[in-house]
Amino acid sequence: MSIEVRDVHKTFGTFAALKGVSLKIQSGELMALLGPSGSGKTTLLRIIAGLETPDDGSGDILFHGENVAALRAAARHVGFVFQHYALFRHMTVFENIAFGLRVRPRRNRPSNDAIRGKVASLLKLVQLENFAGRYPSQLSGGQRQRVALARALAVEPRVLLLDEPFGSLDAKVRKELRAWIRRLHDEIHITSVFVTHDQDEALEVADRVAVMNEGAIEQIGTPEEVYDQPASAFVYQFLGNVNIFEGRIRNGRLRIGCLELPVSSPESADNQPARAYVRPHDIELARIVAGEGVRRGTVQHIHTAGPIVRVGVRTFDGSQTIEVEIAREKHQELDLRVGNVVYYRMRHSQIFVEDYSI
Amino acid sequence: MSAIPLHPLTPNSNLARLPRRTGGVQSFPNAEPAWIRWSLIAVSLAFLASFLFVPLTAVFWEAFRKGAAVYWASFQDPDARSAIRLTLLTAMIAVPLNLVFGVAAAWAIAKFDFPGKSVLITLIDLPFAVSPVVSGLIYVLLFGAQGWWGPWLAAHNIRIIFATPGIVLATIFVTFPFVARELIPLMQSQGTEEEQAAIVLGANGWQTFFRVTLPNIRWGLLYGVILCNARAMGEFGAVSVVSGHVRGLTNTMPLHIEILYNEYQFAAAFAVASLLAMLALITLAAKTAVTWKSRGPLEDHANHNSTGDAHEH
Amino acid sequence: MRFFAPKNNVLPGFRLAMGFTLFYLSLIVLIPVAAIFIKTAAAGWSQFWQTATSPRVVASYRLSFGVSALAALANGVFGLLAAWVLVRYEFIGKRMVDALVDLPFALPTAVAGISLTTVYAETGWIGQWLKPLGVKVAFTPLGVLVALTFIGLPFVVRTVQPVLQDLDREVEDAAASLGANRWQTFYRVIFPALWPAALTGATLAFARAVGEYGSVIFISGNMPMRTEITPLLIVTKLEQYDYAGATAIAVVMLVASFSLLLLINLLQWWSAHRGT
Ligand SMILES: Nc1ncnc2c1ncn2[C@@H]1O[C@H](COP(=O)(O)OP(=O)(O)OP(=O)(O)O)[C@@H](O)[C@H]1O
Ligand SMILES: [Mg+2]
């Protein structure tokens, strides 16, 4: 079941939460909606589910090519996992999961035995076989999350929508559930959209990622695409750490102080301000000058915790401190100390000309 | 929104961890000296006792003063019996109507956003602010012999004022806000996420209400109904204005008490009063139980304080 | 633009619930209350003014509003104290006392009336101890004060209690650590946080007391010009079939009720938005 969102607008009062969003999710795909807080992710997800309606006359929602914009939430057959789970607190885990089956009209309601069997298999799927009789308040956050998921899956939805499914869990449980949900998806292959503001989560779990900012989609692509070829300065900055160098374009090259970088887009005018974006791991360090484009700096701090060593290098003119990430071995080999002189070179950079057209 | 602490003495977790000595003595470093503490307790207990405890005890004392035989005889009086019957009948009509209204109003107000909400809430509160006597009077002005529709009603031989319908109407007016007032804040604090989840799972409106909303509000609803009922059975001022005080016909229990008292039949007056006082005690017990229940282990405050898209007004 | 149009359109039943709410509200409350104003307007201003300001009526206003204000004040002071004791201290029977605070909400006013009269009469349980002190309660304005204090007792306690419970004890500890003594902490830190709630509660108690009837008429003695409350005067006029007179006084009472309701809403709004 594919999902297509066409040019959806949503305004709350005078505030435009979504400004013409279009998105296509392939059948069986696991798509992440990634963006900072307030970027409209939840709003978009709720519009897909039918829990919110787009502005009058704007936009269409298509499930498998069929326009569902006029359908109410119940008729869309979506599974929705709420950010805070919204479990029915007066029902046991079993009754929570069975709810969607029990409220069906009598003629297509499964028998009690069938419901019991279905719930049991779902409990097995989410690894909560022994928790059927508990109340939501007697479960941990991660367990509640899985109950919410099982409850959503019980009605055999056509698509599964998850709002910050790991949002209120601690770091370790998040990591576990992340891997688990990926495996689950590989098992049941239901078209899924999940909202997150955690870039690691999106890049690790999703087949494709849609990056949102201020009510619009900045880029859609596989995790590799959005990470390696960010379509905008925002995406570059949002996905991972970045060093920013401000400069001006001169003769088709970006000049940053005495450093020059080649500019790929040829139409950029002369003397225009621009910025170079460089990831910390795209900077090489050396103790001696070797090759072209090498600049000098001094080591300002070194953080050695974890598998990667982060080195802060103060540029020669003292205008900024750049963050560099190097492997542990490399660090040992270089034997850096605070105050040492080092030479750095940008392996890879991307330049965005500042946009004054707005 | 911060969670209601389970115990008043432990309003935040830091202090909860402090050891507390038994015997009602606190060990806060920053607290009043014991003599101040005990004087404050003594003064406020004296105040509460002279206004609450003593009058309440007096009702039962006076009722049984002449012995149990006289007490029971008070209820043999046919007028007393008809007063009890009329009171029950009135409550049986007024309470369900106000219950349906309270649920409908709370559903609209707590689960939806619309302009004019606070005006509506104020209007619902209106009967609380109006004097009971005035509440009765407005129906006299509408349906009484001199009232707007009085002549028409008289022509068609319909009696409202000085008859049961008037008593019921006045009672409905006076108890109008009780259920709604109990439910609105409760349902607001619960938000709409559970209902939305039910809708997405395919439940229709009634299923959502009966299976998800109602179980969550049942204790508050029960208390609202009990309170509404207590007031409906005990209303005096409004009913007094519309009843006409016809013995054995339009006298409710409180009116009957007044008549007996004014005729110096104190034992009988207090005997009937003791029934209503019992009702009041049951109401208080119910409130305590409900408060206790809603803080009980099955309610999950930690989960729901953050989820509620509670509307403030 | 549609009035009463819900923004959240996922949950069903808004039209039904709102429709019934407005219908029932109009039928039971709005139309009858409007009728009384229309009736007064029809009767004419001069007659209204004459009735509403006749000496006996004015005396009843003085008693009703004056004693209600005193009762509200008494409840403000003792209610604050009771709330403090119930929230901050432990003693045997606390839960029962806490539950008993709501008694005036639950006990029918007629029952309260005859009981208070009996207890505070010269031979009563409390009255007999006051008599040697020269204090006469029943059948005097003091009796009215007792009844109105009883009727308004829960309001201040119940509005102050939750605020006191939510009050962060750390703030008090902070004040103490900065060198404030207990009394300074109370009136500089705690009291400023409590008094809007206490004021709201006292206003609620006042509003309730002004209109109170059942619990007062037994203990007051109902002497014209002296212990006759305004609601009783309405009943008296009605019993004399003076509908116009009763209506005129009722309109004054209604206007007072509306003003108080407005004031209470403002107070609640203000204390909720204060300092945020
Ligand atoms: N019901 C509403 N009324 C008014 N404004 C709203 C409403 N719902 C959302 N908004 C606004 O729309 C914007 C987008 O909200 P949305 O909940 O979609 O953000 P989000 O990307 O999910 O953020 P978060 O990561 O914090 O959950 C926000 O600025 C929010 O304030
Ligand atoms: Mg969100």
Coordinates of C-alpha atoms in Angstrom, one line a residue, chain C:
Chain C
M1 CA -17.5 32.3 10.3
R2 CA -19.4 29.6 12.1
F3 CA -19.9 30.2 15.8
F4 CA -19.4 27.2 18.0
A5 CA -17.5 25.4 15.2
P6 CA -15.1 22.9 16.8
K7 CA -11.4 23.0 15.7
N8 CA -10.9 19.4 16.6
N9 CA -13.1 17.5 14.2
V10 CA -11.9 14.0 14.8
L11 CA -14.1 13.0 17.7
P12 CA -17.7 12.7 16.8
G13 CA -20.7 14.0 18.7
F14 CA -20.0 17.6 19.0
R15 CA -23.2 18.8 17.3
L16 CA -25.3 16.4 19.3
A17 CA -23.7 17.3 22.6
M18 CA -23.6 21.0 22.0
G19 CA -27.1 21.1 20.6
F20 CA -28.5 19.3 23.7
T21 CA -26.4 21.5 26.0
L22 CA -27.6 24.7 24.5
F23 CA -31.2 23.5 24.3
Y24 CA -31.4 22.4 27.9
L25 CA -29.5 25.5 29.1
S26 CA -31.9 27.8 27.4
L27 CA -34.9 25.9 28.5
I28 CA -34.0 25.6 32.2
V29 CA -31.9 28.6 32.8
L30 CA -31.6 31.3 30.2
I31 CA -35.3 31.8 29.2
P32 CA -36.6 31.8 32.8
V33 CA -33.9 34.2 34.0
A34 CA -34.5 36.4 31.0
A35 CA -38.2 36.4 31.7
I36 CA -37.7 38.0 35.1
F37 CA -35.8 41.0 33.6
I38 CA -38.4 41.4 30.9
K39 CA -41.2 41.4 33.5
T40 CA -39.4 44.1 35.5
A41 CA -38.8 46.2 32.5
A42 CA -42.5 45.9 31.6
A43 CA -43.5 47.0 35.1
G44 CA -41.7 50.3 34.8
W45 CA -38.7 51.9 36.4
S46 CA -40.4 54.1 39.0
Q47 CA -42.2 51.3 40.6
F48 CA -39.1 49.1 40.6
W49 CA -37.1 51.9 42.2
Q50 CA -39.7 52.5 44.9
T51 CA -39.9 48.9 45.9
A52 CA -36.2 48.2 45.7
T53 CA -35.3 51.2 47.9
S54 CA -38.0 51.1 50.5
P55 CA -36.6 51.3 54.1
R56 CA -37.4 47.7 55.0
V57 CA -35.8 46.4 51.9
V58 CA -32.7 48.6 52.3
A59 CA -32.3 47.3 55.9
S60 CA -32.4 43.8 54.6
Y61 CA -29.7 44.6 52.0
R62 CA -27.6 46.0 54.8
L63 CA -28.0 42.8 56.8
S64 CA -27.6 40.4 53.9
F65 CA -24.6 42.0 52.3
G66 CA -23.0 43.3 55.5
V67 CA -23.2 40.0 57.4
S68 CA -22.3 38.0 54.3
A69 CA -19.1 40.1 54.0
L70 CA -18.3 39.5 57.7
A71 CA -18.9 35.8 57.2
A72 CA -16.7 35.8 54.1
L73 CA -14.0 37.5 56.2
A74 CA -14.3 35.0 59.0
N75 CA -14.1 32.2 56.4
G76 CA -11.1 33.8 54.8
V77 CA -9.2 33.8 58.1
F78 CA -10.3 30.5 59.5
G79 CA -10.4 28.8 56.1
L80 CA -6.8 29.7 55.4
L81 CA -5.9 28.4 58.8
A82 CA -7.8 25.2 58.4
A83 CA -6.3 24.6 54.9
W84 CA -2.9 25.2 56.3
V85 CA -3.4 22.8 59.2
L86 CA -5.0 20.1 56.9
V87 CA -2.2 20.3 54.4
R88 CA 0.9 20.8 56.5
Y89 CA 0.2 19.0 59.8
E90 CA -0.4 15.5 60.9
F91 CA -2.9 14.7 63.6
I92 CA -5.3 11.9 64.5
G93 CA -8.6 12.1 62.7
K94 CA -7.2 14.4 60.0
R95 CA -8.9 12.5 57.1
M96 CA -12.2 12.6 58.8
V97 CA -11.9 16.3 59.5
D98 CA -10.9 16.9 55.9
A99 CA -14.0 15.0 54.7
L100 CA -16.2 16.9 57.1
V101 CA -15.2 20.2 55.7
D102 CA -17.6 19.6 52.8
L103 CA -20.6 19.1 55.1
P104 CA -22.2 22.5 54.3
F105 CA -22.2 21.5 50.6
A106 CA -23.9 18.2 51.4
L107 CA -26.2 19.0 54.4
P108 CA -29.6 20.3 53.4
T109 CA -29.9 23.9 54.4
A110 CA -33.1 23.4 56.4
V111 CA -31.4 20.7 58.5
A112 CA -28.5 23.0 59.1
G113 CA -30.9 25.8 60.0
I114 CA -32.8 23.9 62.7
S115 CA -29.6 22.3 64.0
L116 CA -27.6 25.5 64.3
T117 CA -30.6 27.2 66.0
T118 CA -30.8 24.4 68.5
V119 CA -27.1 24.4 69.2
Y120 CA -26.7 28.2 69.5
A121 CA -30.0 28.8 71.4
E122 CA -29.6 30.0 75.0
T123 CA -30.1 26.4 76.2
G124 CA -28.2 24.8 73.4
W125 CA -24.9 23.0 73.6
I126 CA -22.8 26.0 72.6
G127 CA -25.3 28.8 73.4
Q128 CA -25.3 27.9 77.1
W129 CA -21.6 28.7 77.3
L130 CA -22.0 32.0 75.5
K131 CA -24.9 33.2 77.6
P132 CA -22.8 33.9 80.7
L133 CA -20.5 36.0 78.6
G134 CA -23.4 38.1 77.5
V135 CA -23.4 36.8 74.0
K136 CA -26.7 36.0 72.4
V137 CA -26.5 34.2 69.1
A138 CA -29.9 32.8 68.1
F139 CA -32.5 35.4 66.9
T140 CA -29.9 38.2 66.6
P141 CA -27.7 39.3 63.7
L142 CA -25.0 37.2 65.2
G143 CA -27.1 34.2 64.5
V144 CA -27.2 35.2 60.8
L145 CA -23.4 35.5 60.9
V146 CA -23.2 32.0 62.3
A147 CA -25.4 30.5 59.6
L148 CA -23.7 32.3 56.8
T149 CA -20.3 31.3 58.1
F150 CA -21.4 27.7 58.2
I151 CA -22.7 27.9 54.6
G152 CA -19.5 29.4 53.2
L153 CA -17.1 27.4 55.2
P154 CA -15.8 24.9 52.6
F155 CA -15.1 27.5 49.9
V156 CA -11.9 29.0 51.2
V157 CA -10.5 25.7 52.5
R158 CA -11.1 24.0 49.2
T159 CA -9.7 26.8 47.0
V160 CA -6.6 27.2 49.2
Q161 CA -5.8 23.5 49.8
P162 CA -4.6 22.6 46.3
V163 CA -2.5 25.7 45.9
L164 CA -0.9 25.0 49.2
Q165 CA -0.2 21.4 48.2
D166 CA 1.4 22.5 44.9
L167 CA 3.5 25.0 46.7
D168 CA 7.2 24.1 46.3
R169 CA 8.7 23.4 49.7
E170 CA 12.1 24.2 48.2
V171 CA 11.1 27.8 47.9
E172 CA 10.5 27.9 51.7
D173 CA 13.8 26.2 52.3
A174 CA 15.5 28.7 50.0
A175 CA 14.0 31.6 52.0
A176 CA 15.1 30.0 55.2
S177 CA 18.6 29.4 53.9
L178 CA 18.7 33.1 53.0
G179 CA 18.1 34.0 56.6
A180 CA 14.4 34.5 56.7
N181 CA 12.7 33.4 59.9
R182 CA 9.5 31.3 59.8
W183 CA 7.2 34.3 60.1
Q184 CA 9.0 36.2 57.4
T185 CA 8.9 33.2 55.2
F186 CA 5.2 32.9 55.7
Y187 CA 4.2 36.5 54.9
R188 CA 6.8 37.1 52.2
V189 CA 6.8 33.8 50.4
I190 CA 3.8 31.6 51.3
F191 CA 1.1 34.1 51.8
P192 CA 1.6 36.0 48.5
A193 CA 1.1 32.6 46.8
L194 CA -2.1 31.8 48.7
W195 CA -4.0 35.0 48.9
P196 CA -5.5 35.1 45.4
A197 CA -7.0 31.6 46.1
A198 CA -8.2 32.7 49.5
L199 CA -9.7 35.8 47.9
T200 CA -11.5 33.7 45.3
G201 CA -12.7 31.4 48.0
A202 CA -14.0 34.3 50.1
T203 CA -15.8 35.8 47.2
L204 CA -17.4 32.4 46.4
A205 CA -18.5 32.2 50.1
F206 CA -19.8 35.7 49.9
A207 CA -21.8 35.0 46.8
R208 CA -23.3 31.9 48.4
A209 CA -24.1 33.7 51.6
V210 CA -25.9 36.6 50.0
G211 CA -28.5 34.4 48.5
E212 CA -28.8 31.9 51.4
Y213 CA -32.2 31.2 52.8
G214 CA -32.8 27.9 54.4
S215 CA -30.1 27.9 57.1
V216 CA -30.7 31.5 58.1
I217 CA -34.5 31.8 58.6
F218 CA -34.6 29.5 61.6
I219 CA -31.8 31.1 63.5
S220 CA -32.4 34.8 62.6
G221 CA -35.8 35.3 64.2
N222 CA -36.8 37.3 61.1
M223 CA -37.6 40.6 62.8
P224 CA -38.2 43.3 60.1
M225 CA -35.5 46.0 60.0
R226 CA -33.3 44.0 62.3
T227 CA -32.8 40.3 61.4
E228 CA -34.7 40.0 58.1
I229 CA -32.5 38.9 55.2
T230 CA -33.3 39.9 51.6
P231 CA -34.3 36.4 50.3
L232 CA -36.8 36.2 53.1
L233 CA -38.3 39.5 52.1
I234 CA -38.9 38.1 48.6
V235 CA -40.7 35.1 50.1
T236 CA -42.8 37.4 52.4
K237 CA -43.8 39.6 49.4
L238 CA -44.8 36.5 47.5
E239 CA -46.9 35.2 50.3
Q240 CA -48.7 38.5 50.2
Y241 CA -49.2 38.1 46.5
D242 CA -47.0 41.1 45.8
Y243 CA -45.4 39.7 42.7
A244 CA -44.1 43.0 41.5
G245 CA -42.4 43.8 44.8
A246 CA -40.9 40.3 45.0
T247 CA -39.7 40.6 41.4
A248 CA -38.1 44.0 42.0
I249 CA -36.0 42.7 44.9
A250 CA -35.2 39.5 43.0
V251 CA -33.8 41.6 40.2
V252 CA -31.5 43.5 42.6
M253 CA -30.4 40.1 43.9
L254 CA -29.8 38.7 40.4
V255 CA -27.8 41.7 39.3
A256 CA -25.7 41.3 42.5
S257 CA -25.2 37.6 41.6
F258 CA -24.2 38.3 38.1
S259 CA -21.7 40.9 39.2
L260 CA -20.2 38.5 41.7
L261 CA -20.1 35.7 39.1
L262 CA -18.2 38.1 36.8
L263 CA -15.9 39.1 39.7
I264 CA -15.2 35.4 40.6
N265 CA -14.3 34.6 36.9
L266 CA -12.0 37.6 36.8
L267 CA -10.4 36.6 40.1
Q268 CA -9.9 33.0 38.8
W269 CA -8.5 34.2 35.5
W270 CA -6.2 36.6 37.3
S271 CA -4.9 34.2 39.8
A272 CA -4.3 31.6 37.0
H273 CA -2.3 34.1 34.9
R274 CA -0.5 35.9 37.6
G275 CA 3.2 35.7 37.3
T276 CA 3.3 33.6 34.2

